[in-house]
């Protein structure tokens, strides 16, 4: 499925394009590493792994481009209703490299838990949830070399 929408002055193309993670995807390895890192953390709690939600990956990439264009507005697209059919989202805005996401940002999010208060432990709670079964890891690199990453949960 292909989807297109306008958010502000930026047109996002290729949402939910079939074959996300297929050959030619510049983020294929990073997506696999992201899902693997989340599932390794879940395993420490005896939780089942999330399935990799490949159909939403390109959509998440597009929303990150919009978020980055809104001056460090993490979750801008998600809060504006462009959720790629996800129920929850974690975002790593402006990180120095793709590698720093799995070894840095995801670790920081996991280290927020355990706890019940979503305002303090929300990233952890999304990663450790038993309500979701899939995760789509999306990426966008700015012209300045900063990496934006989101993990959308469904």
PDB file of N, CA and C in Angstrom, residues 64-133:
ATOM      1  N   UNK A  64       9.521  10.668  10.515  1.00  0.00           N
ATOM      2  CA  UNK A  64      10.734  11.213  11.134  1.00  0.00           C
ATOM      3  C   UNK A  64      11.274  12.401  10.351  1.00  0.00           C
ATOM      4  N   UNK A  65      11.144  12.344   9.034  1.00  0.00           N
ATOM      5  CA  UNK A  65      11.574  13.476   8.216  1.00  0.00           C
ATOM      6  C   UNK A  65      10.760  14.709   8.579  1.00  0.00           C
ATOM      7  N   UNK A  66       9.463  14.537   8.783  1.00  0.00           N
ATOM      8  CA  UNK A  66       8.595  15.646   9.183  1.00  0.00           C
ATOM      9  C   UNK A  66       8.989  16.136  10.576  1.00  0.00           C
ATOM     10  N   UNK A  67       9.196  15.209  11.505  1.00  0.00           N
ATOM     11  CA  UNK A  67       9.577  15.591  12.867  1.00  0.00           C
ATOM     12  C   UNK A  67      10.873  16.400  12.875  1.00  0.00           C
ATOM     13  N   UNK A  68      11.868  15.938  12.131  1.00  0.00           N
ATOM     14  CA  UNK A  68      13.165  16.621  12.093  1.00  0.00           C
ATOM     15  C   UNK A  68      13.032  18.028  11.495  1.00  0.00           C
ATOM     16  N   UNK A  69      12.112  18.189  10.563  1.00  0.00           N
ATOM     17  CA  UNK A  69      11.904  19.500   9.945  1.00  0.00           C
ATOM     18  C   UNK A  69      11.219  20.482  10.900  1.00  0.00           C
ATOM     19  N   UNK A  70      10.655  19.985  11.970  1.00  0.00           N
ATOM     20  CA  UNK A  70       9.967  20.843  12.944  1.00  0.00           C
ATOM     21  C   UNK A  70      10.850  21.138  14.157  1.00  0.00           C
ATOM     22  N   UNK A  71      12.151  21.357  13.900  1.00  0.00           N
ATOM     23  CA  UNK A  71      13.066  21.834  14.938  1.00  0.00           C
ATOM     24  C   UNK A  71      12.991  21.025  16.230  1.00  0.00           C
ATOM     25  N   UNK A  72      13.485  19.833  16.193  1.00  0.00           N
ATOM     26  CA  UNK A  72      13.556  18.979  17.374  1.00  0.00           C
ATOM     27  C   UNK A  72      12.189  18.673  17.978  1.00  0.00           C
ATOM     28  N   UNK A  73      11.196  18.485  17.134  1.00  0.00           N
ATOM     29  CA  UNK A  73       9.842  18.190  17.616  1.00  0.00           C
ATOM     30  C   UNK A  73       9.608  16.680  17.589  1.00  0.00           C
ATOM     31  N   UNK A  74      10.217  15.967  18.522  1.00  0.00           N
ATOM     32  CA  UNK A  74       9.998  14.519  18.614  1.00  0.00           C
ATOM     33  C   UNK A  74       8.509  14.261  18.794  1.00  0.00           C
ATOM     34  N   UNK A  75       8.006  13.286  18.096  1.00  0.00           N
ATOM     35  CA  UNK A  75       6.599  12.863  18.156  1.00  0.00           C
ATOM     36  C   UNK A  75       5.650  13.840  17.466  1.00  0.00           C
ATOM     37  N   UNK A  76       6.156  14.839  16.750  1.00  0.00           N
ATOM     38  CA  UNK A  76       5.275  15.812  16.089  1.00  0.00           C
ATOM     39  C   UNK A  76       4.255  15.105  15.200  1.00  0.00           C
ATOM     40  N   UNK A  77       4.723  14.224  14.331  1.00  0.00           N
ATOM     41  CA  UNK A  77       3.822  13.531  13.405  1.00  0.00           C
ATOM     42  C   UNK A  77       2.841  12.639  14.152  1.00  0.00           C
ATOM     43  N   UNK A  78       3.340  11.917  15.137  1.00  0.00           N
ATOM     44  CA  UNK A  78       2.488  11.002  15.907  1.00  0.00           C
ATOM     45  C   UNK A  78       1.366  11.777  16.590  1.00  0.00           C
ATOM     46  N   UNK A  79       1.725  12.896  17.212  1.00  0.00           N
ATOM     47  CA  UNK A  79       0.728  13.718  17.892  1.00  0.00           C
ATOM     48  C   UNK A  79      -0.229  14.382  16.899  1.00  0.00           C
ATOM     49  N   UNK A  80       0.209  14.549  15.641  1.00  0.00           N
ATOM     50  CA  UNK A  80      -0.625  15.151  14.603  1.00  0.00           C
ATOM     51  C   UNK A  80      -1.503  14.124  13.895  1.00  0.00           C
ATOM     52  N   UNK A  81      -1.449  12.877  14.349  1.00  0.00           N
ATOM     53  CA  UNK A  81      -2.301  11.842  13.776  1.00  0.00           C
ATOM     54  C   UNK A  81      -1.661  10.965  12.723  1.00  0.00           C
ATOM     55  N   UNK A  82      -0.403  11.221  12.364  1.00  0.00           N
ATOM     56  CA  UNK A  82       0.297  10.388  11.381  1.00  0.00           C
ATOM     57  C   UNK A  82       1.045   9.288  12.135  1.00  0.00           C
ATOM     58  N   UNK A  83       0.332   8.251  12.508  1.00  0.00           N
ATOM     59  CA  UNK A  83       0.849   7.224  13.413  1.00  0.00           C
ATOM     60  C   UNK A  83       1.279   5.940  12.715  1.00  0.00           C
ATOM     61  N   UNK A  84       1.088   5.864  11.429  1.00  0.00           N
ATOM     62  CA  UNK A  84       1.450   4.646  10.694  1.00  0.00           C
ATOM     63  C   UNK A  84       0.727   3.422  11.270  1.00  0.00           C
ATOM     64  N   UNK A  85      -0.472   3.615  11.752  1.00  0.00           N
ATOM     65  CA  UNK A  85      -1.303   2.555  12.355  1.00  0.00           C
ATOM     66  C   UNK A  85      -0.738   2.017  13.667  1.00  0.00           C
ATOM     67  N   UNK A  86       0.132   2.769  14.314  1.00  0.00           N
ATOM     68  CA  UNK A  86       0.723   2.347  15.592  1.00  0.00           C
ATOM     69  C   UNK A  86      -0.094   2.873  16.762  1.00  0.00           C
ATOM     70  N   UNK A  87       0.073   2.232  17.905  1.00  0.00           N
ATOM     71  CA  UNK A  87      -0.591   2.643  19.140  1.00  0.00           C
ATOM     72  C   UNK A  87       0.340   3.420  20.074  1.00  0.00           C
ATOM     73  N   UNK A  88       1.642   3.248  19.900  1.00  0.00           N
ATOM     74  CA  UNK A  88       2.619   3.913  20.773  1.00  0.00           C
ATOM     75  C   UNK A  88       3.895   4.156  19.983  1.00  0.00           C
ATOM     76  N   UNK A  89       4.702   5.105  20.479  1.00  0.00           N
ATOM     77  CA  UNK A  89       5.936   5.455  19.777  1.00  0.00           C
ATOM     78  C   UNK A  89       7.003   5.908  20.759  1.00  0.00           C
ATOM     79  N   UNK A  90       8.217   5.458  20.529  1.00  0.00           N
ATOM     80  CA  UNK A  90       9.407   5.979  21.194  1.00  0.00           C
ATOM     81  C   UNK A  90      10.249   6.653  20.112  1.00  0.00           C
ATOM     82  N   UNK A  91      10.867   7.786  20.438  1.00  0.00           N
ATOM     83  CA  UNK A  91      11.680   8.500  19.445  1.00  0.00           C
ATOM     84  C   UNK A  91      13.028   8.894  20.020  1.00  0.00           C
ATOM     85  N   UNK A  92      14.046   8.747  19.186  1.00  0.00           N
ATOM     86  CA  UNK A  92      15.413   9.142  19.493  1.00  0.00           C
ATOM     87  C   UNK A  92      15.759  10.290  18.543  1.00  0.00           C
ATOM     88  N   UNK A  93      15.608  11.541  18.954  1.00  0.00           N
ATOM     89  CA  UNK A  93      15.849  12.662  18.045  1.00  0.00           C
ATOM     90  C   UNK A  93      17.304  13.134  18.036  1.00  0.00           C
ATOM     91  N   UNK A  94      17.862  13.270  16.837  1.00  0.00           N
ATOM     92  CA  UNK A  94      19.165  13.918  16.671  1.00  0.00           C
ATOM     93  C   UNK A  94      20.355  13.197  17.267  1.00  0.00           C
ATOM     94  N   UNK A  95      20.426  11.886  17.116  1.00  0.00           N
ATOM     95  CA  UNK A  95      21.570  11.118  17.633  1.00  0.00           C
ATOM     96  C   UNK A  95      22.729  11.159  16.640  1.00  0.00           C
ATOM     97  N   UNK A  96      23.965  10.902  17.104  1.00  0.00           N
ATOM     98  CA  UNK A  96      25.132  11.091  16.237  1.00  0.00           C
ATOM     99  C   UNK A  96      25.332  10.027  15.156  1.00  0.00           C
ATOM    100  N   UNK A  97      24.735   8.834  15.304  1.00  0.00           N
ATOM    101  CA  UNK A  97      24.949   7.777  14.309  1.00  0.00           C
ATOM    102  C   UNK A  97      23.868   6.707  14.436  1.00  0.00           C
ATOM    103  N   UNK A  98      23.762   5.887  13.404  1.00  0.00           N
ATOM    104  CA  UNK A  98      22.825   4.761  13.463  1.00  0.00           C
ATOM    105  C   UNK A  98      23.193   3.814  14.607  1.00  0.00           C
ATOM    106  N   UNK A  99      24.479   3.568  14.777  1.00  0.00           N
ATOM    107  CA  UNK A  99      24.938   2.643  15.818  1.00  0.00           C
ATOM    108  C   UNK A  99      24.601   3.147  17.223  1.00  0.00           C
ATOM    109  N   UNK A 100      24.556   4.447  17.394  1.00  0.00           N
ATOM    110  CA  UNK A 100      24.284   4.997  18.725  1.00  0.00           C
ATOM    111  C   UNK A 100      22.827   4.784  19.153  1.00  0.00           C
ATOM    112  N   UNK A 101      21.973   4.433  18.221  1.00  0.00           N
ATOM    113  CA  UNK A 101      20.566   4.209  18.570  1.00  0.00           C
ATOM    114  C   UNK A 101      20.432   2.947  19.415  1.00  0.00           C
ATOM    115  N   UNK A 102      20.952   1.827  18.918  1.00  0.00           N
ATOM    116  CA  UNK A 102      20.786   0.563  19.659  1.00  0.00           C
ATOM    117  C   UNK A 102      21.629   0.543  20.920  1.00  0.00           C
ATOM    118  N   UNK A 103      22.813   1.099  20.891  1.00  0.00           N
ATOM    119  CA  UNK A 103      23.681   1.059  22.062  1.00  0.00           C
ATOM    120  C   UNK A 103      23.515   2.231  23.001  1.00  0.00           C
ATOM    121  N   UNK A 104      22.781   3.247  22.588  1.00  0.00           N
ATOM    122  CA  UNK A 104      22.649   4.445  23.409  1.00  0.00           C
ATOM    123  C   UNK A 104      21.204   4.781  23.720  1.00  0.00           C
ATOM    124  N   UNK A 105      20.473   5.166  22.692  1.00  0.00           N
ATOM    125  CA  UNK A 105      19.104   5.629  22.913  1.00  0.00           C
ATOM    126  C   UNK A 105      18.203   4.530  23.467  1.00  0.00           C
ATOM    127  N   UNK A 106      18.231   3.350  22.858  1.00  0.00           N
ATOM    128  CA  UNK A 106      17.372   2.265  23.359  1.00  0.00           C
ATOM    129  C   UNK A 106      17.749   1.875  24.785  1.00  0.00           C
ATOM    130  N   UNK A 107      19.040   1.906  25.096  1.00  0.00           N
ATOM    131  CA  UNK A 107      19.478   1.613  26.471  1.00  0.00           C
ATOM    132  C   UNK A 107      18.937   2.661  27.446  1.00  0.00           C
ATOM    133  N   UNK A 108      19.005   3.936  27.055  1.00  0.00           N
ATOM    134  CA  UNK A 108      18.481   5.000  27.926  1.00  0.00           C
ATOM    135  C   UNK A 108      16.986   4.822  28.178  1.00  0.00           C
ATOM    136  N   UNK A 109      16.261   4.470  27.130  1.00  0.00           N
ATOM    137  CA  UNK A 109      14.814   4.272  27.280  1.00  0.00           C
ATOM    138  C   UNK A 109      14.510   3.096  28.203  1.00  0.00           C
ATOM    139  N   UNK A 110      15.233   2.020  28.023  1.00  0.00           N
ATOM    140  CA  UNK A 110      15.020   0.833  28.861  1.00  0.00           C
ATOM    141  C   UNK A 110      15.354   1.144  30.317  1.00  0.00           C
ATOM    142  N   UNK A 111      16.380   1.937  30.517  1.00  0.00           N
ATOM    143  CA  UNK A 111      16.812   2.284  31.874  1.00  0.00           C
ATOM    144  C   UNK A 111      15.825   3.188  32.607  1.00  0.00           C
ATOM    145  N   UNK A 112      14.769   3.651  31.937  1.00  0.00           N
ATOM    146  CA  UNK A 112      13.710   4.417  32.604  1.00  0.00           C
ATOM    147  C   UNK A 112      12.868   3.534  33.530  1.00  0.00           C
ATOM    148  N   UNK A 113      12.946   2.234  33.339  1.00  0.00           N
ATOM    149  CA  UNK A 113      12.073   1.335  34.108  1.00  0.00           C
ATOM    150  C   UNK A 113      12.841   0.535  35.122  1.00  0.00           C
ATOM    151  N   UNK A 114      12.091  -0.259  35.841  1.00  0.00           N
ATOM    152  CA  UNK A 114      10.630  -0.378  35.797  1.00  0.00           C
ATOM    153  C   UNK A 114       9.957   0.752  36.570  1.00  0.00           C
ATOM    154  N   UNK A 115       8.658   0.854  36.360  1.00  0.00           N
ATOM    155  CA  UNK A 115       7.842   1.854  37.035  1.00  0.00           C
ATOM    156  C   UNK A 115       6.477   1.926  36.396  1.00  0.00           C
ATOM    157  N   UNK A 116       5.559   2.538  37.075  1.00  0.00           N
ATOM    158  CA  UNK A 116       4.168   2.621  36.607  1.00  0.00           C
ATOM    159  C   UNK A 116       3.825   3.960  35.963  1.00  0.00           C
ATOM    160  N   UNK A 117       4.448   5.053  36.414  1.00  0.00           N
ATOM    161  CA  UNK A 117       4.115   6.392  35.950  1.00  0.00           C
ATOM    162  C   UNK A 117       4.599   6.577  34.515  1.00  0.00           C
ATOM    163  N   UNK A 118       3.651   6.721  33.574  1.00  0.00           N
ATOM    164  CA  UNK A 118       4.019   6.818  32.168  1.00  0.00           C
ATOM    165  C   UNK A 118       4.879   8.046  31.878  1.00  0.00           C
ATOM    166  N   UNK A 119       4.663   9.135  32.578  1.00  0.00           N
ATOM    167  CA  UNK A 119       5.445  10.346  32.356  1.00  0.00           C
ATOM    168  C   UNK A 119       6.929  10.117  32.637  1.00  0.00           C
ATOM    169  N   UNK A 120       7.243   9.238  33.560  1.00  0.00           N
ATOM    170  CA  UNK A 120       8.643   8.961  33.910  1.00  0.00           C
ATOM    171  C   UNK A 120       9.191   7.687  33.275  1.00  0.00           C
ATOM    172  N   UNK A 121       8.314   6.748  32.957  1.00  0.00           N
ATOM    173  CA  UNK A 121       8.754   5.422  32.510  1.00  0.00           C
ATOM    174  C   UNK A 121       8.162   5.014  31.160  1.00  0.00           C
ATOM    175  N   UNK A 122       7.614   5.971  30.414  1.00  0.00           N
ATOM    176  CA  UNK A 122       6.871   5.664  29.194  1.00  0.00           C
ATOM    177  C   UNK A 122       7.626   4.885  28.141  1.00  0.00           C
ATOM    178  N   UNK A 123       8.870   5.254  27.873  1.00  0.00           N
ATOM    179  CA  UNK A 123       9.641   4.534  26.855  1.00  0.00           C
ATOM    180  C   UNK A 123       9.826   3.078  27.272  1.00  0.00           C
ATOM    181  N   UNK A 124      10.200   2.874  28.513  1.00  0.00           N
ATOM    182  CA  UNK A 124      10.352   1.513  29.040  1.00  0.00           C
ATOM    183  C   UNK A 124       9.035   0.752  28.940  1.00  0.00           C
ATOM    184  N   UNK A 125       7.939   1.395  29.347  1.00  0.00           N
ATOM    185  CA  UNK A 125       6.638   0.727  29.339  1.00  0.00           C
ATOM    186  C   UNK A 125       6.235   0.306  27.928  1.00  0.00           C
ATOM    187  N   UNK A 126       6.536   1.109  26.915  1.00  0.00           N
ATOM    188  CA  UNK A 126       6.252   0.711  25.532  1.00  0.00           C
ATOM    189  C   UNK A 126       7.100  -0.493  25.124  1.00  0.00           C
ATOM    190  N   UNK A 127       8.355  -0.493  25.517  1.00  0.00           N
ATOM    191  CA  UNK A 127       9.248  -1.596  25.150  1.00  0.00           C
ATOM    192  C   UNK A 127       8.898  -2.887  25.885  1.00  0.00           C
ATOM    193  N   UNK A 128       8.389  -2.766  27.094  1.00  0.00           N
ATOM    194  CA  UNK A 128       8.104  -3.940  27.926  1.00  0.00           C
ATOM    195  C   UNK A 128       6.618  -4.306  27.952  1.00  0.00           C
ATOM    196  N   UNK A 129       5.834  -3.721  27.088  1.00  0.00           N
ATOM    197  CA  UNK A 129       4.383  -3.931  27.101  1.00  0.00           C
ATOM    198  C   UNK A 129       3.993  -5.342  26.662  1.00  0.00           C
ATOM    199  N   UNK A 130       2.906  -5.820  27.245  1.00  0.00           N
ATOM    200  CA  UNK A 130       2.326  -7.076  26.767  1.00  0.00           C
ATOM    201  C   UNK A 130       1.086  -6.794  25.909  1.00  0.00           C
ATOM    202  N   UNK A 131       0.816  -5.511  25.635  1.00  0.00           N
ATOM    203  CA  UNK A 131      -0.332  -5.121  24.801  1.00  0.00           C
ATOM    204  C   UNK A 131       0.025  -5.075  23.316  1.00  0.00           C
ATOM    205  N   UNK A 132       1.282  -4.949  22.975  1.00  0.00           N
ATOM    206  CA  UNK A 132       1.704  -4.836  21.588  1.00  0.00           C
ATOM    207  C   UNK A 132       2.377  -6.134  21.154  1.00  0.00           C
ATOM    208  N   UNK A 133       2.353  -6.383  19.842  1.00  0.00           N
ATOM    209  CA  UNK A 133       2.980  -7.594  19.316  1.00  0.00           C
ATOM    210  C   UNK A 133       4.009  -7.301  18.225  1.00  0.00           C
TER     211      UNK A 133
END
